[in-house]
Amino acid sequence: MHCMYKQIHPSTGIEHCIFAHFFSWEEKNLIIAGVNQLHVYRLNSESELVTPDGILKEPTELSDDEKTRLECLASYSLHGNIQSLEAVKLSGAHRDVILLSFSDAKLSVVEYDPSTHDLKTCSLHQFEEHELRGGYTTTTHLPVIRVDPDGRCAGMLIYGTHLVVLPFRKEVAMDELDAPSGAMGKSPIMSSYIIDLRKMDEKIINILDIQFLHGYFEPTVFILYEPLATWSGRTAVRTDTCSIVAISLNIQQKVHPIIWSQANLPFDSFSVCAIPKPIGGVMIFAVNSLMYLNQSVPPFGVSLNSIADSSSAFPLKAQENVHCALDCVRHALISNDRLVLSLKGGELYVLTLVIDGMRCVRGFHFDRAASSVLTTCMCVCGDSYLFLGSRLGNSLLLKYTEKSSGTVIQAEERRSGGPVIKKRRVEGLEQLASDVTEIENVDELEVYGSIDNQPGTMIASYTFEVCDNIWNIAPCAQVAMGEPAFLSEEYSSHTDPDLELVTTSGHGKNGAISVLQHSIRPQVVTTFSLSGCIDLWTVYSPSTTADAEAEVEETTTKEGETETESSPPQVANGHAFLVLSRRDSSMVLQTGSEINELDHSGFSTQTATVFVGNIGENRYILQVSPTAMRLLEGIKQIQHIPVDLGSSIQSCSVCDPHVVVMGVEGQIMMFTLRDDRLVGGARLSASKTPVAQTPRVVAVATYRDFSGLFTTDNIRQGSGGSGSTTEKIRPADKVPVLHPVDIDDEDEMLYGDTSFAAASEDVKVNAEGSDGVKKEKKEIKPTSWLLVSRVNGQLEIYSLPEYKLSYTVKSFPLGQRTLVHSGPTFDATKSGTSSGTSEKQSTVDEMPVVKEVQMFGLGHNKSRPYLMARVDEDLLIYEAYPHCDAHITGDHLRIRFRKVPHGLILREKKAPAPQKGDDEEEPPDENTPPDHIQQLRYFEDVSGYAGVFVCGPFPHWIFMTPKGSLRIHPMGIDGWITCFTPFHNVNCPKGFLYFNRKSDMCICVLPTHVTYDAPWPIRKVPLRCTPHLITYHSDSKLYAVVTSVKESTNKFPRVQSDDREWDYVERNERFIYPEMAKYTVQLFTPSTWEVIPDTKYDCEDWEYITCLENAQLKSEGTISGFKGFITMGTAYCMGEDVVARGRIIILDVIEVVPEPGQPLTKNKIKVVYDKEQKGPVSAIAYLNGLLVTAIGQKIYIWSLKDDDLSGVAFIDSLVYIHSLRVVKNLILASDVIKSVALYRYQDELRVLSFVSRDSRALETYAGDFLVDGERMSFVVSDRSRNIFIYCYLPEVRESHGGIRLLRRADFNLGSQVNSMFRVRCKLEDPSTSKKNQAAVEHKQVTFFATLDGGIGYLLPIQEKVFRRQQMLQNAMITQLPNPAGLNPKAYRTYKTLPPDMASPQRNILDGELCWRFLHLSTMEKIEVAKKIGTSVDQLIDDLMEFDRLTAHF
């Protein structure tokens, strides 16, 4: 069985975060990692200065309540799961380097590469020798990186026993700096070496945490370890087992003396936090206590609950008014003596160290500040921001502000022996005291004023407010497929079912239901059928149209009224006219509350229309016909210009006030709108275009730049994608560049140093200095540019209105990964001669055709320029980033373009193998638009989103919000879309119009209950409790969700009795009682995702719902003979001394008369069956109307009759079956440690028999079938993040006559899979009306969701296609550089604990690698295809086939 694996929704959980200088010293960035994804964010607090339609607003004073947002600047996908993440500053570097660790013991040092806007690998270190493993074949220890606070070295703990030391060279000699950058100087990273910690002192084993300490002359490692392990059930005999040791690292001599050690710390200590100077020392976190240790002073510890008093003999003082446990705590330092703690329930505490005059810690002060997300990682971002990364909820950016409570804690005088002098806090208080505006009342001012003569530590309380979040759907415990609640009836005629995915997300109070759709389903307002239209536009009109013509006076005033009442404030009026173009005529419609055709107007309707748009700040309308141009004010024509280019006009582009038109044969002409004083209006005047007409121009576009990147002055490097923090001066002003003052080093000139105030006069220096939040005001100066693409593959960028050639790219359509300026030799005037050379000539023959070029400013303040082009049938997307070429001088733009990997295949699916010649002759479908029609349509405000709509065979939306991620969502629901335009109207606010292949014009809006700024459009429904299971009840179209809430309890079951009797335990008020989960099942309606009243079923105490299924059981009350029942299995878990039992609960959803005014009350639940079984019910399925359950170690089959279950068959099974899957009469049972087994039920004999099983041990997580026509296999996921495919092959010798299932494929996903589901392959293709072949009808895609929030699929493929794609996969491993030096093949090789002796069966292809083929340039694609012995089109068609077959949801 051969398969293709592809991840279609990236992982969203976040596990690591740091705040570092990723791009340059000018700003710090938030770097977050989850699974194998690395994302870089900027904290952006600039206000919106550019309105979506490109009008500059006046910058207001920067207010403090301006929300800071996270803006994503870069994302990288690695071939390995990131286990640890740190940053370090190396000497002579222009930015921080990032240290990444990967299991088992790999360390990669990477940094940002400004020349390619990508990651480059600086050094690689691997320590996977068998000697280091100490004889163990498996390792449970993850590699942990720690960095010395002074940046002298980094340490990585591997295998829990060895410390790798990576020293950094601190002093770089001056002569090395002056050496040319090409010369290899000494690397700042010196060679690493390994310390065996067991050799230091025999007992350093079971290391719990490791940190570098502050304030030591040499790097000093602090290790918390447990030499003799114990556990909570053994504390009566052995307690206080943890120890600490500090080791000083002398890197030159490689000697490592132990300088401090202490034993007998509480056994539940687990984490260390190093406290910076002036206090120094460390905090040690234990589950029930908190300690401060310093080398020279006696330890200080507090107990946080009464459990610590009985389980530890360490001297602990009871902490008043605090009653908590610290397990799973995450901590971050917000100042020298304050930490933020995030507890396992999401509570945020601010912990202040109370200090006496000798800087000794004498107490802790806990302040409960807020309740937030369940935190996996946290870091402080700059001065007043805190980032909480989470695997179990949305990650949050919080802003914290300090409010002094005015209380002062006196350190106890008797302990320190005499009066205490207050240690003055240098950091937060001074700042606040000077900032009088933040202090509301005078009392607080007095406190601040007289702070110096008060002994004690000033205690401040903090407030936290949420600034931004990052979406997360992890962990996907179970996924259900259902029908969307709203689907416009225009879309309901498809043969494929329309599905949406509903998954459980989060845990505890972050629990939620996530509703996901892969494709966009617009809400249709209305449709019209209009044949022959090939393009359409909507335009605004000034309000003066009322007196333009008497005929339409009435309708216009009516329109004016409605507009003022109902339209949102930012658009004074909606679109006034809609212009449709046919091949030889045009149609003008006036759009008010009704849409009417205009018979008499200044618009030309006798010819086709090439372009219609607004010009002159929306005061005028420009209409371009093939031979003339008209300028209109409202419907009154004010100018008519016949244009003779030598051929008819084919395209037009407007960049207010410039208009560029291009003829069919590539002639360009340019017009400018000028105010004409004589006639008292505006006039278009032709301007001479000094752009060379040869080689022939094939596409033109204009672009208005707000980002400041388009400048010919030397910019300072590296502030990430956009809007570098320094001012960029537009070329028209020709201001001399102000270089930093005293720098003569070339590198420094390019990249700048840490002070950037000298770069330009009007930059405000960042208020916080080291803070990462951009606070300075950047002046936005719009500039205009013209893009010209020529037939020889040259792309040129000219400045407007000077027509100065500012940038040239050779061979643009070949799709190189980075576009660079080709230098002055390729000037447009000379390029005609240069194409005569033989080298150039050879590529021109195969140079792909550029059909359209566009440039758009997207994102926050339009500061992210994207270059998009249609080349042949493919879409190229490039992102501009700042870069200076040292060797090229002159007035070229200081930018480069990086290709964005998007993996879209937008081609039309061709009928099988037409001859090349015939294809041309075939008469085109009259609804297929001509190729020159613009297909990349920019929209400014469709339901509040801006971006680009890609028309064509497989339409897509491209969104970018101020959060900075490019989100691409398909819209295949209405097939081929020929043209699109935004449409803002009374009846369709912020909507859009489009034409499909069937000549229907649809007026639609984007549904706003869905968030589109996510990898898939998502709606998250908060539950505030943990969701476990979900299923779709198809009869009533409702969802049943199993949730649980934790309650603390003081009762536990009595051991001796068989009946359920309880003992009650009383403890003191500081005791933390255990928690009991209370399970319930509840019905939800998908239309509003509200709870349906009175449809809740509560379970008993200590009863867990283990499985939930919408079981189709035999019923005499329905026509089909089957009826869906919500069926649950439960288990009573009362400890190891009480026999486990369980119940089968069958619920029926019945319809009743709803209560008045409450339409949701039409459904109720009725308990059909509810009886206790002999063991825990661990899995449920249904088969031919019978119920299949796993109870204890048996599988039973039941039939439901007269509201009772009667047994039909049973069989003894394995240890604990947690999943049952059924196809026809076959049952696949997944066991918790014994892998999978296959059973068969014979209906006529009523016999359940064993067929086959996997003989190896495997901790399975999920299992399902893989169906390919008549062949069927079994997919299993396991604990080690693998996926295996088993086959039943009785004729093969190794299967011992079919008793053993044979492993036929294995693959490592990098994430654990808990839920799988199957869907039939998609029969329809959006780009063509033909159905897919019959072979597909019986093929199914197996989708799965991971616990990290990813969604992927396995698609069975034919062996011939598999071999071709396998060769492609192997070629792609070496074709593109792999970031961080990781090997994709090793990443995808299955990993087992313990290792088994079988060799890997690599029969699953890695779609991530195969799809990277689309990211190659044309020449590389041809080269790879030649190596394989096939064609580029064949490879792309294979990938397109996989894409279209799986394009569900």
PDB file of C-alpha atoms in Angstrom, residues 688-692 798 802-803 829:
ATOM      1  CA  LYS A 688       5.974  61.456 -23.000  1.00  0.00           C
ATOM      2  CA  THR A 689       6.971  57.971 -21.924  1.00  0.00           C
ATOM      3  CA  PRO A 690      10.724  57.540 -22.119  1.00  0.00           C
ATOM      4  CA  VAL A 691      10.361  53.798 -21.586  1.00  0.00           C
ATOM      5  CA  ALA A 692      11.944  51.852 -24.449  1.00  0.00           C
ATOM      6  CA  TYR A 798      10.550  52.962 -13.011  1.00  0.00           C
ATOM      7  CA  GLU A 802      10.326  60.877 -13.651  1.00  0.00           C
ATOM      8  CA  TYR A 803      10.442  57.533 -15.512  1.00  0.00           C
ATOM      9  CA  THR A 829      17.723  51.226 -23.802  1.00  0.00           C
TER      10      THR A 829
END
